Amino acid sequence: MKNCRCHCRPPARRARPFIKMPQPPSQGFQGGYTPQEIKKAYGFSSGADGSGQTIAVVAASGQPNIASDLSIFSRYFGLPEAEVTVEQIGQAPAAPDPDWALEISMDMEWAHALAPGAGLMLVVSTSDRIGDLIQAVDRALVLGADVVSMSWGENEFPGETALDRVFQNHPETVFVAASGDAGGVPVYPSVSPLVLSAGGSTLQLGASGERLSETAWPSGGCGPSLYFSIPGFQQRMSGISTLTGGRRGTPDVVFCGDPSHGVAVYHSIPYQGSTGWGIAGGSSLAAPCWSALAAAARQSGRAFSPDTLYRLAGGDAYRIPQPYFYDITEGSSGPYQALPGWDLCTGLGSPRADALINGLPRAGL
């Protein structure tokens, strides 16, 4: 793997982006949740905007219009212009893959929507092979990423644990990965204990943006890992080891992902034959949104990691009532049912953003 410092041989596995758009985009605004609605729903009300942090979105294929599309999105919703850099590893394809291009648009737009002060970096791998995407993660780290968002993955495979060397070498970096969209099936890299596994939920808001309900999303990727043992932060919390059979359980957290209650996205690359505004979702939305929250927490000098999130939620026992997460107790994904406390389809729950940031310990303490 040229230029990769992890010294691991990439398996011939191909990742897929976890994005869904129920209908083609159009030139007129189609709706979908707006940045303002999502900020209200999840309690993003403080001044923490990710300033001083860099969020890297790692993807394949590319999106040649990302800077202009992000600018249109930002102006429409009254957001500041984004600081964007693009790192293309190898030669860009003559025409970008439609699914990967749409994924990049949604990830960059929503990372910016929730952390408008953070710098954005798009790192495009040479292919959609898992090994090449991990090499792109490594490149993002060389370029100074503080938070890495990965909205892609593949079903688990023998040898995946060797790829974790990239994450192991950078304990100071936050890695966030989407948990997948095949209900009840875990995926790599989301299953890595060194990665925050972010799944999708079904969030329903009222006409005034009030929260009506949030439930498990039936298509949300989740479940115990085949190859990773339960990490300490899950082992400590009562009940998790029993639910996972002593394996690493996913997801850790969730965010709205159900495309039938999706978010607004602007995209100028043809998708299903059309361009413009659309409504999109998938567990891949959770990755950039939790990455934005991580950037806001780090800006405030807070220690953000899977370990600190589990400690915040209660450490050895999940706190009920829960002041830092919305505990999702209804719905199911695959064979797993949402339950009070931690469960195998919604993890700790979705964020009460400001309370969560303020509740995290100061870094270095």
Coordinates of N, CA and C in Angstrom, one line a residue, residues 269-364:
I269 N -24.5 16.9 -9.4 CA -24.1 15.8 -10.2 C -25.3 14.9 -10.5
P270 N -25.6 14.5 -11.8 CA -26.8 13.8 -12.1 C -26.9 12.5 -11.2
Y271 N -28.1 12.4 -10.6 CA -28.4 11.3 -9.7 C -29.8 10.8 -10.1
Q272 N -30.0 9.6 -10.6 CA -31.2 9.1 -11.2 C -31.7 10.1 -12.3
G273 N -30.7 10.6 -13.0 CA -31.0 11.5 -14.2 C -31.3 12.9 -13.9
S274 N -31.3 13.3 -12.6 CA -31.7 14.7 -12.2 C -30.6 15.3 -11.3
T275 N -30.7 16.7 -11.2 CA -29.8 17.4 -10.3 C -30.7 18.4 -9.5
G276 N -30.1 19.0 -8.5 CA -30.8 20.0 -7.7 C -31.0 19.6 -6.2
W277 N -32.1 19.9 -5.7 CA -32.5 19.7 -4.3 C -33.1 18.3 -4.1
G278 N -32.8 17.6 -3.1 CA -33.4 16.4 -2.8 C -33.5 16.1 -1.3
I279 N -34.1 15.0 -0.9 CA -34.2 14.6 0.5 C -33.5 13.3 0.6
A280 N -32.5 13.2 1.5 CA -31.7 12.0 1.6 C -31.5 11.6 3.1
G281 N -31.1 10.4 3.3 CA -30.9 9.8 4.6 C -29.9 8.6 4.5
G282 N -30.0 7.8 5.5 CA -29.1 6.7 5.6 C -28.3 6.8 6.9
S283 N -27.7 5.7 7.4 CA -26.8 5.8 8.5 C -25.6 6.7 8.2
S284 N -25.4 6.9 6.9 CA -24.3 7.8 6.5 C -24.5 9.2 6.9
L285 N -25.7 9.6 7.2 CA -25.9 11.0 7.7 C -25.4 11.1 9.1
A286 N -25.5 10.0 9.9 CA -25.1 10.0 11.3 C -23.6 10.3 11.4
A287 N -22.8 9.8 10.5 CA -21.4 9.9 10.6 C -20.9 11.4 10.6
P288 N -21.3 12.2 9.5 CA -20.9 13.6 9.5 C -21.5 14.4 10.7
C289 N -22.7 14.1 11.1 CA -23.4 14.8 12.1 C -22.7 14.6 13.5
W290 N -22.4 13.3 13.8 CA -21.7 13.1 15.0 C -20.2 13.6 14.9
S291 N -19.7 13.6 13.7 CA -18.3 14.2 13.5 C -18.4 15.7 13.8
A292 N -19.5 16.4 13.4 CA -19.6 17.8 13.7 C -19.7 18.0 15.2
L293 N -20.5 17.2 15.9 CA -20.6 17.3 17.3 C -19.3 17.1 18.0
A294 N -18.5 16.1 17.5 CA -17.2 15.9 18.1 C -16.3 17.1 17.9
A295 N -16.4 17.8 16.7 CA -15.6 19.0 16.5 C -16.0 20.1 17.4
A296 N -17.3 20.2 17.7 CA -17.8 21.3 18.6 C -17.3 21.0 20.0
A297 N -17.3 19.7 20.4 CA -16.8 19.3 21.8 C -15.3 19.6 21.9
R298 N -14.5 19.3 20.9 CA -13.1 19.5 21.0 C -12.8 21.0 21.0
Q299 N -13.5 21.8 20.2 CA -13.3 23.2 20.3 C -13.5 23.7 21.7
S300 N -14.4 23.1 22.4 CA -14.6 23.6 23.8 C -13.7 22.9 24.8
G301 N -12.7 22.2 24.3 CA -11.7 21.6 25.1 C -12.1 20.3 25.8
R302 N -13.2 19.7 25.3 CA -13.7 18.5 25.9 C -13.1 17.2 25.3
A303 N -13.0 16.2 26.1 CA -12.4 14.9 25.6 C -13.6 14.1 25.0
F304 N -13.5 13.9 23.7 CA -14.6 13.2 23.0 C -14.1 11.9 22.4
S305 N -14.7 10.8 22.9 CA -14.3 9.5 22.4 C -15.4 8.5 22.8
P306 N -15.4 7.3 22.2 CA -16.4 6.3 22.6 C -16.3 6.1 24.2
D307 N -15.1 6.0 24.7 CA -15.0 5.8 26.1 C -15.6 7.0 27.0
T308 N -15.4 8.2 26.6 CA -15.9 9.3 27.4 C -17.5 9.4 27.2
L309 N -18.0 9.0 26.1 CA -19.4 9.0 25.9 C -20.1 8.0 26.7
Y310 N -19.5 6.8 26.8 CA -20.1 5.7 27.7 C -20.0 6.1 29.2
R311 N -18.9 6.7 29.5 CA -18.8 7.2 30.9 C -19.8 8.3 31.2
L312 N -20.0 9.2 30.3 CA -21.0 10.2 30.4 C -22.4 9.6 30.6
A313 N -22.7 8.6 29.9 CA -24.1 8.0 29.9 C -24.3 7.2 31.2
G314 N -23.3 7.0 32.0 CA -23.4 6.3 33.3 C -22.3 5.5 33.7
G315 N -21.4 5.1 32.7 CA -20.2 4.3 33.1 C -20.6 2.9 33.3
D316 N -20.8 2.5 34.6 CA -21.1 1.1 34.9 C -22.6 0.7 34.7
A317 N -23.5 1.8 34.6 CA -24.9 1.5 34.5 C -25.5 2.7 33.8
Y318 N -26.3 2.5 32.7 CA -27.0 3.5 32.0 C -27.9 4.3 32.9
R319 N -27.8 5.6 32.9 CA -28.6 6.5 33.7 C -30.0 6.6 33.1
I320 N -31.0 6.4 33.9 CA -32.4 6.6 33.5 C -33.1 7.4 34.7
P321 N -33.6 8.6 34.4 CA -33.7 9.3 33.1 C -32.2 9.7 32.7
Q322 N -32.1 9.9 31.4 CA -30.8 10.1 30.8 C -30.7 11.6 30.4
P323 N -29.8 12.3 31.0 CA -29.7 13.8 30.7 C -28.9 14.2 29.5
Y324 N -28.1 13.2 28.9 CA -27.1 13.6 27.8 C -27.5 13.0 26.5
F325 N -28.4 12.0 26.5 CA -28.8 11.3 25.3 C -30.3 11.2 25.3
Y326 N -30.9 11.1 24.1 CA -32.3 10.7 24.0 C -32.3 9.2 23.9
D327 N -32.8 8.6 25.0 CA -32.9 7.1 25.1 C -34.1 6.7 24.2
I328 N -33.7 5.9 23.2 CA -34.7 5.5 22.2 C -35.2 4.1 22.6
T329 N -36.5 3.9 22.9 CA -37.0 2.7 23.5 C -38.1 2.0 22.6
E330 N -38.3 2.5 21.4 CA -39.3 1.9 20.6 C -38.7 1.6 19.2
G331 N -39.3 0.6 18.5 CA -38.8 0.2 17.2 C -37.8 -0.9 17.2
S332 N -37.4 -1.4 16.1 CA -36.5 -2.5 16.0 C -35.7 -2.4 14.7
S333 N -34.6 -3.2 14.6 CA -33.8 -3.4 13.4 C -33.4 -4.8 13.3
G334 N -33.7 -5.5 12.2 CA -33.4 -6.9 12.2 C -34.0 -7.6 13.4
P335 N -33.2 -8.5 14.1 CA -33.7 -9.2 15.2 C -33.7 -8.4 16.5
Y336 N -33.2 -7.2 16.5 CA -32.9 -6.4 17.7 C -34.0 -5.4 18.0
Q337 N -34.3 -5.3 19.2 CA -35.4 -4.4 19.7 C -34.8 -3.2 20.5
A338 N -35.4 -2.0 20.3 CA -35.0 -0.9 21.1 C -35.5 -1.1 22.5
L339 N -34.7 -0.8 23.5 CA -35.0 -1.0 24.9 C -34.7 0.2 25.8
P340 N -35.2 0.3 27.0 CA -34.7 1.3 27.9 C -33.2 1.1 28.2
G341 N -32.4 2.1 28.1 CA -31.0 2.0 28.3 C -30.3 1.6 26.9
W342 N -29.1 1.1 27.0 CA -28.3 0.7 25.8 C -29.0 -0.5 25.2
D343 N -29.0 -0.5 23.8 CA -29.6 -1.6 23.1 C -28.8 -1.8 21.8
L344 N -29.1 -2.9 21.1 CA -28.3 -3.3 19.9 C -28.9 -2.7 18.6
C345 N -29.8 -1.8 18.7 CA -30.2 -1.1 17.5 C -30.1 0.5 17.6
T346 N -30.0 1.0 18.8 CA -29.8 2.4 19.0 C -28.7 2.8 19.9
G347 N -28.0 1.8 20.5 CA -26.9 2.1 21.4 C -27.2 3.0 22.5
L348 N -26.4 4.0 22.8 CA -26.7 5.0 23.9 C -27.9 5.9 23.6
G349 N -28.2 6.0 22.3 CA -29.3 6.9 21.9 C -28.8 8.1 21.0
S350 N -29.6 9.1 20.8 CA -29.2 10.2 20.0 C -28.8 11.4 20.9
P351 N -28.1 12.4 20.4 CA -27.5 13.4 21.4 C -28.4 14.5 21.8
R352 N -28.3 14.9 23.1 CA -28.8 16.2 23.6 C -27.5 17.1 23.5
A353 N -27.3 17.7 22.4 CA -26.0 18.2 22.0 C -25.3 19.1 23.0
D354 N -26.0 20.1 23.4 CA -25.3 21.1 24.3 C -25.0 20.4 25.7
A355 N -26.0 19.7 26.2 CA -25.8 19.0 27.5 C -24.7 18.0 27.4
L356 N -24.6 17.3 26.3 CA -23.5 16.3 26.1 C -22.2 17.0 26.1
I357 N -22.0 18.1 25.3 CA -20.7 18.8 25.2 C -20.3 19.3 26.6
N358 N -21.3 19.9 27.3 CA -20.9 20.5 28.6 C -20.7 19.4 29.7
G359 N -21.2 18.2 29.5 CA -21.0 17.1 30.4 C -19.7 16.4 30.3
L360 N -19.1 16.4 29.1 CA -17.9 15.7 28.8 C -16.7 16.3 29.7
P361 N -15.8 15.5 30.1 CA -14.6 16.0 30.9 C -13.7 16.9 30.0
R362 N -13.0 17.8 30.7 CA -12.0 18.5 30.0 C -10.9 17.6 29.5
A363 N -10.4 17.8 28.3 CA -9.3 17.0 27.8 C -8.1 17.1 28.7
G364 N -7.4 16.0 28.9 CA -6.2 15.9 29.7 C -6.5 15.8 31.2

